Amino acid sequence: MATGRTHRPATRSRGIPEATVARLPLYLRALTALSERSVPTVSSEELAAAAGVNSAKLRKDFSYLGSYGTRGVGYDVEYLVYQISRELGLTQDWPVVIVGIGNLGAALANYGGFASRGFRVAALIDADPAMTGRQVAGIAVQHSDDLEKIISDNGVSIGVITTPPGVAQQVCDRLVAAGVTSILNFAPTVLSVPDGVDVRKVDLSIELQILAFHEQRKAGEEHEGTAPPVAAHQDSSEQGPDGDVPAVMPA
Amino acid sequence: MATGRTHRPATRSRGIPEATVARLPLYLRALTALSERSVPTVSSEELAAAAGVNSAKLRKDFSYLGSYGTRGVGYDVEYLVYQISRELGLTQDWPVVIVGIGNLGAALANYGGFASRGFRVAALIDADPAMTGRQVAGIAVQHSDDLEKIISDNGVSIGVITTPPGVAQQVCDRLVAAGVTSILNFAPTVLSVPDGVDVRKVDLSIELQILAFHEQRKAGEEHEGTAPPVAAHQDSSEQGPDGDVPAVMPA
DNA sequence: CCATCTTTGTGCACGCGTTCACAAAGACAT
DNA sequence: ATGTCTTTGTGAACGCGTGCACAAAGATGG
């Protein structure tokens, strides 16, 4: 699924475009891999290939951070790892709570990617009394009655919601009221939050539906022969896969 | 965020912008809820509020599908549900395989959102012999040796990868070779696939890092008097995601 | 049948993001 | 030093997506 964010288009974080921010973790991962192999420097071309992006885009992205490269040589891997980490705020500890310890919540609690980058699962919270006290990923599940206290005691500012959709909004409200200002939402619900609170959404069902759309399109296009690199332009002879009314008119 | 897509800028699906396609599932969900409450018609304003988007954007999105509204009245809920479902290809059955039945794979297998919209978990596949035969979500796990046969026997075109990152690319290669043309990747790896294969990426770690970035920015702006008039007043646009910045992945 | 009211559909302008293409900057050899 | 070679950093152009604002279309009432 995809992602959506609650964000004001005007407030460009600090000159760093949102699209660039979204790619920084990608670069960081590639750089970390290089660092582990003790590679000292890397060119924009190589790094771009490793991250799966265009090299011009990568250079422009880095230019927003500053001039950290050396012309004729490339970028110092360790230095760049540090700069990106700092920019992303990963040099500090981020306590995170996960609310809703079902299958998905448990999976996230066990997910190694959290701890590896400054994120620490501070608490697991569930509304089911039967869950309270049970160990998941080595952490005891706490009851949601104590949500506010848990948030404030641990100084949590990031919350992950993996509850059923019906209670997601109310959990969200309580998290926000308790001081959480960033939310990662896995429930298939549109959350409404006050200004100043960021919400990112991960929706599995939506991701699949987008794939299905393209899949259907591919299936319906099978008269196109052997993959011509570019299909001219507006296909006027296009038809709905199941023979229905095409209905699409380009603006 | 979580999504990356293999974007072919030239092959614009069929006049329907990618951004619109990504929102259709959102509208569909809101419409389904209305349908269950037997609401006959809905205005663009109401539906937009329910989906958390701007009403002008919603109308423009629908205009790509055709003129399905009635001026002065709004949109017929049932009819719109059908049209969007058809456009997304949800009127047909999509068998899906999940490869890598760890915590996350099991969570996905149990996820109700799959079956609810034409997606059917056709098989669960894992490389660990100890997993083979075990029931997860009522489905017997099969060994990865049989991957190719499973794909072809079930006519699977959509694969979900929830393996450790180390083996994700090779699993991907086998899926593609066996005929899969759409992949939903949960492994923190940049997959390389041939043209014609769509990849969408969901990366939990990246989502958190993006949140951390904004969180840090918020914290750092608290006592800063510098420049930004923008930071002071948040926009008055209320709730709801007003933008969607997908992280674009390469093919 | 005409007037009014509601809501859609869209032309237009604007801004963000991507990409190209190249000058500037440094490394390196002679 | 000077020239050559590599690679960065960025100016500029372009295309996509968003949102405004309004005319067209239909409903509704008199």
XYZ file of C-alpha atoms (C1' of nucleotides) in Angstrom:
562
model
C 0.000 0.000 0.000
C 1.016 3.176 -0.117
C 1.756 5.977 1.756
C 0.140 9.132 2.469
C 1.252 11.795 4.695
C -0.357 14.623 6.493
C 1.797 17.441 5.580
C 1.662 20.972 4.464
C 3.115 21.451 1.020
C 4.284 24.932 1.847
C 6.363 24.025 4.858
C 9.374 22.666 3.099
C 11.131 21.245 6.098
C 14.236 23.304 5.780
C 14.887 23.644 2.137
C 15.028 19.885 1.923
C 12.264 18.681 -0.400
C 9.992 15.990 0.904
C 10.891 13.714 -1.983
C 14.530 13.972 -1.062
C 13.849 13.163 2.577
C 12.046 10.032 1.470
C 15.130 8.885 -0.401
C 17.709 9.624 2.277
C 17.010 6.365 4.153
C 17.588 4.544 0.902
C 20.973 6.139 0.413
C 21.792 5.517 4.031
C 21.114 1.816 3.663
C 23.313 1.546 0.598
C 26.061 3.526 2.293
C 25.901 1.370 5.390
C 26.422 -1.688 3.251
C 29.448 -0.060 1.634
C 30.762 0.948 5.022
C 30.573 -2.627 6.236
C 32.668 -3.649 3.279
C 35.131 -0.915 4.225
C 34.728 0.922 0.954
C 36.229 4.369 1.544
C 34.645 6.437 -1.195
C 31.882 6.068 -3.709
C 30.863 7.980 -6.808
C 27.363 9.281 -7.369
C 27.046 6.856 -10.238
C 27.865 3.803 -8.133
C 25.797 4.848 -5.172
C 22.861 5.706 -7.377
C 22.989 2.260 -8.913
C 23.046 0.657 -5.482
C 20.099 2.714 -4.321
C 18.259 2.248 -7.566
C 17.965 5.876 -8.540
C 19.230 8.244 -11.180
C 22.685 9.664 -10.442
C 21.679 13.233 -11.219
C 18.849 12.956 -8.758
C 21.179 11.640 -6.111
C 23.608 14.491 -6.583
C 20.835 17.008 -6.385
C 19.516 15.347 -3.262
C 22.919 15.570 -1.622
C 23.294 19.168 -2.717
C 20.434 20.056 -0.393
C 22.480 18.741 2.514
C 25.621 20.575 1.535
C 28.722 19.973 -0.536
C 29.943 16.747 0.902
C 31.617 15.341 -2.178
C 34.984 15.785 -3.768
C 35.037 16.423 -7.490
C 36.966 13.857 -9.385
C 36.758 11.426 -6.483
C 33.269 11.002 -5.114
C 31.843 10.900 -1.622
C 33.486 9.753 1.579
C 31.312 6.889 2.738
C 31.726 7.270 6.485
C 31.284 10.995 6.408
C 28.157 10.737 4.327
C 26.699 8.080 6.619
C 27.191 10.436 9.503
C 25.750 13.459 7.739
C 22.633 11.651 6.563
C 22.109 10.020 9.940
C 22.335 13.363 11.588
C 20.012 14.984 9.103
C 17.434 12.254 9.634
C 17.757 12.527 13.363
C 19.034 8.999 13.788
C 21.873 9.986 16.067
C 19.398 10.156 18.874
C 17.216 7.559 20.497
C 13.579 7.358 19.445
C 11.344 5.444 21.816
C 8.359 4.001 19.958
C 5.147 2.434 21.168
C 3.142 -0.117 19.230
C -0.572 -0.163 19.917
C -2.510 -3.261 18.948
C -0.555 -6.454 19.389
C -2.229 -8.737 16.904
C -0.415 -10.575 14.174
C 0.908 -7.449 12.590
C 1.811 -5.709 15.812
C 3.747 -8.744 16.953
C 5.511 -8.936 13.628
C 6.590 -5.331 13.933
C 7.755 -5.852 17.485
C 9.984 -8.622 16.207
C 11.166 -6.661 13.225
C 14.880 -6.127 13.431
C 14.894 -3.011 11.314
C 13.610 -0.988 14.225
C 16.404 -1.350 16.693
C 19.050 -1.085 14.034
C 18.569 2.618 13.509
C 17.951 4.397 16.741
C 14.404 3.214 17.141
C 13.609 1.407 20.342
C 10.358 -0.322 21.092
C 9.573 1.266 24.422
C 6.261 -0.479 24.961
C 3.634 -2.773 23.478
C 0.059 -1.863 24.240
C -3.138 -3.826 23.738
C -6.723 -3.422 24.872
C -7.266 -7.130 25.465
C -6.745 -8.003 29.152
C -5.768 -11.513 28.079
C -2.739 -10.056 26.332
C -1.546 -8.016 29.278
C 1.669 -9.343 30.705
C 2.393 -11.691 27.860
C 5.841 -11.456 26.383
C 6.133 -10.498 22.750
C 9.594 -10.080 21.309
C 10.896 -10.077 24.856
C 8.692 -7.214 25.927
C 5.728 -7.481 28.254
C 2.462 -6.280 26.742
C 0.788 -3.549 28.760
C -2.870 -2.700 28.961
C -4.194 0.284 27.087
C -5.599 1.780 30.272
C -2.065 2.856 31.023
C -1.416 4.332 27.604
C -1.087 7.932 28.729
C 1.261 7.072 31.553
C 3.428 4.904 29.315
C 3.758 7.668 26.748
C 4.733 10.312 29.225
C 7.000 8.133 31.356
C 9.012 7.114 28.335
C 8.929 10.425 26.521
C 7.474 8.771 23.464
C 6.812 10.949 20.443
C 6.314 8.271 17.800
C 3.415 5.821 17.878
C 2.599 2.882 15.644
C -1.044 1.885 15.263
C -1.776 -1.709 14.358
C -5.253 -1.964 15.793
C -8.460 -2.927 14.009
C -9.809 0.012 11.973
C -12.750 0.562 14.281
C -10.663 1.798 17.172
C -7.787 3.384 15.266
C -9.122 6.938 15.481
C -9.728 6.783 19.176
C -6.321 5.269 19.826
C -4.874 8.008 17.676
C -6.680 10.674 19.669
C -5.350 9.304 22.915
C -1.810 9.069 21.586
C -1.918 12.646 20.383
C -3.445 13.899 23.608
C -0.674 12.127 25.502
C 1.988 13.902 23.492
C 2.707 11.775 20.451
C 3.394 13.918 17.392
C 4.230 11.312 14.760
C 2.089 8.352 13.877
C 2.661 5.392 11.628
C -0.762 3.991 10.817
C -1.307 0.441 9.595
C -5.055 0.458 10.115
C -7.092 0.994 6.955
C -8.586 4.231 8.203
C -8.204 7.883 7.428
C -6.954 9.398 10.643
C -7.709 12.968 11.473
C -5.160 14.736 13.590
C -4.490 18.311 14.680
C -1.923 20.479 12.972
C 1.620 19.695 13.876
C 1.090 15.956 14.000
C 2.509 13.878 11.171
C 0.775 10.771 9.997
C 2.167 8.239 7.594
C 0.009 5.443 6.357
C 0.894 1.942 5.298
C -1.970 0.102 3.707
C -1.395 -3.381 2.352
C -4.705 -3.630 0.640
C -4.123 -0.418 -1.296
C -0.726 -1.577 -2.494
C -2.218 -4.740 -3.867
C -4.996 -2.853 -5.579
C -2.495 -0.626 -7.330
C -0.600 -3.673 -8.497
C -3.837 -5.209 -9.712
C -4.556 -2.121 -11.754
C -1.269 -2.353 -13.598
C -1.597 -6.096 -13.892
C -4.948 -5.719 -15.544
C -3.573 -3.096 -17.866
C -0.718 -5.354 -18.866
C -3.094 -8.215 -19.540
C -5.271 -6.022 -21.712
C -2.369 -4.711 -23.732
C -1.154 -7.996 -25.061
C -1.420 -7.061 -28.680
C 1.575 -4.809 -28.354
C 4.093 -7.343 -29.573
C 7.594 -7.389 -28.185
C 7.937 -4.637 -25.714
C 8.550 -1.572 -27.774
C 10.568 0.666 -25.507
C 8.037 3.381 -25.677
C 4.448 3.117 -26.660
C 4.187 6.221 -28.792
C 1.807 8.410 -26.915
C -1.856 8.509 -26.177
C -3.171 5.173 -27.176
C -6.407 5.954 -28.855
C -7.092 2.376 -29.809
C -7.069 1.259 -26.234
C -9.930 -0.724 -24.915
C -11.139 -1.926 -21.581
C -9.806 -5.360 -20.766
C -13.189 -6.922 -20.334
C -14.627 -5.286 -23.364
C -16.450 -2.636 -21.491
C -16.705 0.977 -22.351
C -13.280 2.528 -22.245
C -14.644 5.847 -21.138
C -11.358 7.564 -20.743
C -10.790 10.831 -22.376
C -7.498 12.599 -22.007
C -7.759 16.127 -20.772
C 5.488 6.049 3.217
C 6.098 2.909 1.821
C 5.786 2.760 -1.668
C 7.975 2.649 -4.513
C 6.931 1.903 -7.910
C 8.507 0.922 -11.104
C 7.391 3.848 -12.995
C 7.383 3.963 -16.698
C 6.819 7.646 -17.318
C 6.222 7.089 -20.989
C 3.697 4.339 -20.562
C 1.151 6.302 -18.624
C -1.212 3.513 -17.781
C -4.019 4.671 -19.941
C -4.403 8.337 -19.494
C -5.052 7.719 -15.819
C -2.327 9.449 -13.811
C -0.426 7.308 -11.370
C -1.372 9.615 -8.514
C -5.020 9.100 -9.314
C -4.668 5.330 -9.417
C -3.101 5.454 -5.968
C -6.155 7.259 -4.632
C -8.817 5.093 -6.216
C -8.564 2.424 -3.506
C -9.077 5.160 -0.954
C -12.263 6.322 -2.617
C -13.377 2.753 -2.996
C -13.039 2.129 0.700
C -15.038 5.227 1.598
C -17.685 4.334 -0.966
C -17.957 0.795 0.348
C -18.610 2.149 3.803
C -21.356 4.382 2.414
C -22.785 1.486 0.478
C -23.044 -0.584 3.646
C -25.019 2.209 5.223
C -27.273 2.193 2.163
C -26.460 5.769 1.250
C -27.694 6.176 -2.340
C -25.714 9.193 -3.499
C -22.818 11.280 -2.309
C -21.410 14.647 -3.287
C -17.780 15.189 -4.131
C -17.492 17.323 -1.029
C -18.743 14.613 1.316
C -16.776 11.818 -0.293
C -13.626 13.896 -0.355
C -13.969 14.547 3.370
C -14.421 10.842 4.027
C -11.374 9.970 1.966
C -9.343 12.824 3.374
C -8.662 14.621 0.128
C -9.519 17.857 -1.576
C -12.866 17.808 -3.369
C -11.495 19.370 -6.535
C -8.876 16.667 -6.686
C -11.494 13.992 -6.249
C -13.615 15.373 -9.068
C -10.621 15.571 -11.338
C -9.690 12.028 -10.450
C -13.149 10.802 -11.348
C -13.098 12.788 -14.551
C -10.330 10.495 -15.771
C -12.679 7.556 -15.413
C -15.547 9.254 -17.177
C -18.549 11.366 -16.313
C -20.182 9.291 -13.656
C -21.766 12.074 -11.634
C -24.973 14.040 -11.919
C -24.684 17.784 -11.545
C -26.731 19.155 -8.746
C -26.966 15.723 -7.150
C -23.637 13.992 -6.823
C -22.463 10.462 -7.506
C -24.435 7.239 -7.333
C -22.632 5.212 -4.707
C -23.284 1.727 -6.062
C -22.479 2.678 -9.608
C -19.243 4.341 -8.583
C -18.218 1.338 -6.499
C -18.677 -0.811 -9.554
C -16.824 1.508 -11.912
C -13.819 1.909 -9.637
C -13.709 -1.804 -8.888
C -13.724 -2.544 -12.561
C -11.072 0.051 -13.293
C -8.815 -1.372 -10.610
C -9.380 -4.880 -11.860
C -11.020 -6.037 -8.670
C -13.902 -7.730 -10.410
C -11.627 -10.625 -11.125
C -9.835 -13.053 -8.884
C -6.156 -12.422 -8.147
C -4.287 -15.386 -6.735
C -1.339 -14.237 -4.655
C 1.613 -16.097 -3.200
C 3.490 -15.050 -0.103
C 7.128 -16.072 0.051
C 8.826 -16.108 3.418
C 6.557 -17.155 6.246
C 8.156 -15.477 9.197
C 6.374 -13.129 11.535
C 5.478 -10.698 8.832
C 4.514 -13.303 6.248
C 2.224 -14.972 8.749
C 0.689 -11.646 9.663
C -0.053 -10.947 6.023
C -1.518 -14.393 5.521
C -3.910 -13.661 8.347
C -4.686 -10.167 7.148
C -8.355 -9.891 6.304
C -7.904 -7.084 3.831
C -6.640 -9.501 1.249
C -9.623 -11.699 0.726
C -12.032 -8.816 0.964
C -11.149 -7.413 -2.427
C -10.604 -10.134 -4.946
C -7.226 -11.142 -3.634
C -6.828 -14.767 -2.661
C -3.817 -16.220 -0.931
C -3.119 -19.122 -3.252
C -0.039 -20.371 -1.464
C 2.441 -19.772 1.314
C 6.042 -20.600 0.515
C 9.057 -20.907 2.766
C 12.576 -22.221 2.375
C 12.726 -23.766 5.826
C 11.873 -27.496 5.692
C 10.641 -27.239 9.265
C 7.890 -24.913 8.088
C 6.704 -27.143 5.281
C 3.290 -28.555 5.939
C 2.532 -26.341 8.869
C -0.780 -24.552 8.772
C -0.722 -20.777 8.758
C -4.016 -18.949 8.471
C -5.549 -22.238 7.455
C -3.155 -22.776 4.579
C -0.394 -25.356 4.458
C 3.063 -23.899 3.932
C 4.834 -25.315 0.911
C 8.531 -25.631 0.312
C 10.270 -23.191 -1.979
C 11.569 -26.018 -4.135
C 8.110 -26.146 -5.628
C 7.863 -22.406 -6.208
C 7.794 -22.567 -9.988
C 5.175 -25.288 -10.070
C 2.979 -23.467 -7.561
C 3.102 -20.272 -9.586
C 2.220 -21.911 -12.837
C -0.392 -24.298 -11.458
C -2.279 -21.457 -9.845
C -1.750 -18.898 -12.563
C -0.244 -16.500 -10.076
C 0.829 -13.110 -11.351
C 1.249 -11.279 -8.044
C 3.887 -12.236 -5.507
C 4.571 -10.899 -2.027
C 8.116 -11.120 -0.702
C 8.560 -11.221 3.065
C 11.887 -12.994 3.194
C 15.106 -11.808 4.818
C 16.864 -9.247 2.618
C 19.679 -11.609 1.700
C 17.520 -13.875 -0.392
C 14.957 -11.370 -1.638
C 16.592 -10.793 -5.014
C 16.934 -14.454 -5.792
C 13.369 -15.158 -4.737
C 12.338 -12.257 -6.923
C 14.238 -13.676 -9.879
C 12.565 -17.036 -9.497
C 9.128 -15.475 -9.183
C 9.661 -13.417 -12.315
C 11.066 -16.362 -14.241
C 8.016 -18.386 -13.235
C 5.682 -15.753 -14.617
C 4.982 -13.299 -11.835
C 4.731 -9.750 -13.163
C 3.822 -7.791 -10.042
C 5.718 -7.869 -6.789
C 5.037 -6.393 -3.404
C 8.348 -6.283 -1.598
C 8.636 -6.044 2.175
C 12.312 -6.892 2.293
C 14.623 -3.904 2.764
C 16.312 -4.443 -0.566
C 16.344 -2.744 -3.909
C 15.022 -5.346 -6.300
C 16.056 -5.309 -9.887
C 13.535 -6.658 -12.329
C 13.144 -6.720 -16.097
C 10.902 -4.294 -17.927
C 7.256 -5.092 -17.677
C 7.441 -6.177 -14.069
C 6.014 -3.836 -11.456
C 7.522 -3.629 -8.011
C 6.042 -1.820 -5.067
C 8.014 -1.545 -1.901
C 6.879 -1.334 1.694
C 9.656 -0.490 4.071
C 8.845 0.000 7.716
C 12.261 1.244 8.625
C 12.128 3.960 5.992
C 8.738 5.119 7.182
C 10.046 5.543 10.689
C 13.105 7.399 9.503
C 10.969 9.878 7.630
C 8.884 10.423 10.734
C 12.043 10.891 12.754
C 13.217 13.559 10.367
C 10.066 15.598 10.816
C 10.073 14.925 14.521
C 13.561 16.288 14.816
C 12.648 19.306 12.783
C 9.667 19.995 15.008
C 11.821 19.701 18.098
C 14.484 21.959 16.668
C 12.065 24.655 15.630
C 10.547 25.095 19.041
C 12.808 27.849 20.215
C 14.098 29.105 16.966
C 13.281 32.604 15.863
C 14.911 32.317 12.511
C 13.232 33.038 9.280
C 10.336 30.831 8.638
C 7.066 32.681 8.621
C 5.721 29.481 7.228
C 6.512 27.495 10.297
C 4.583 29.774 12.552
C 1.163 29.394 11.106
C 0.184 25.969 10.087
C -2.098 25.788 7.186
C -5.740 25.930 7.925
C -6.503 22.908 5.844
C -7.865 20.529 8.343
C -7.288 16.862 8.598
C -6.547 14.293 6.059
C -3.575 13.635 3.927
C -3.333 16.366 1.430
C -0.482 14.944 -0.408
C 1.134 11.721 -1.255
C 4.784 11.507 -1.919
C 5.669 8.079 -3.051
C 9.255 7.122 -2.892
C 10.016 6.258 -6.407
C 11.870 3.102 -6.962
C 13.707 2.085 -9.990
C 12.959 -0.798 -12.187
C -41.597 27.274 -19.093
C -38.654 30.072 -16.606
C -35.852 31.141 -12.622
C -32.967 29.637 -9.181
C -30.040 26.617 -6.801
C -26.791 22.905 -6.418
C -22.943 20.341 -7.846
C -20.197 18.549 -11.441
C -16.473 18.822 -14.856
C -12.489 21.368 -16.386
C -9.449 25.302 -18.224
C -5.752 27.492 -16.256
C -1.954 28.771 -13.478
C 1.379 27.544 -10.239
C 4.836 24.901 -7.827
C 7.404 20.696 -6.999
C 10.285 17.162 -8.712
C 13.028 15.138 -12.377
C 16.321 15.198 -15.876
C 19.691 17.070 -18.965
C 23.811 19.081 -19.874
C 27.737 21.578 -18.663
C 30.912 24.558 -16.220
C 33.654 24.459 -12.080
C 36.635 21.986 -9.086
C 39.783 19.019 -7.676
C 43.069 14.819 -8.503
C 46.813 13.184 -10.905
C 50.516 12.725 -14.226
C 54.156 14.826 -16.620
C 53.041 24.519 -13.429
C 50.337 23.029 -16.761
C 47.321 19.988 -18.952
C 44.180 16.239 -18.827
C 40.764 13.523 -16.793
C 37.158 12.521 -13.627
C 33.228 13.684 -11.027
C 30.618 16.970 -8.567
C 27.236 20.665 -8.175
C 23.667 23.272 -10.425
C 21.144 26.325 -13.927
C 17.475 25.648 -16.828
C 13.759 23.284 -19.114
C 10.099 20.265 -18.828
C 6.289 17.502 -17.161
C 3.169 16.038 -13.596
C 0.053 16.977 -9.939
C -2.686 20.277 -7.339
C -6.021 23.677 -6.434
C -8.752 27.689 -7.876
C -12.528 29.425 -9.912
C -16.160 29.230 -13.057
C -19.178 27.845 -16.770
C -22.184 24.074 -17.979
C -25.659 20.806 -16.641
C -29.125 19.118 -14.362
C -32.590 19.300 -10.351
C -36.210 21.719 -8.202
C -39.843 24.975 -7.390
C -43.107 28.340 -8.774
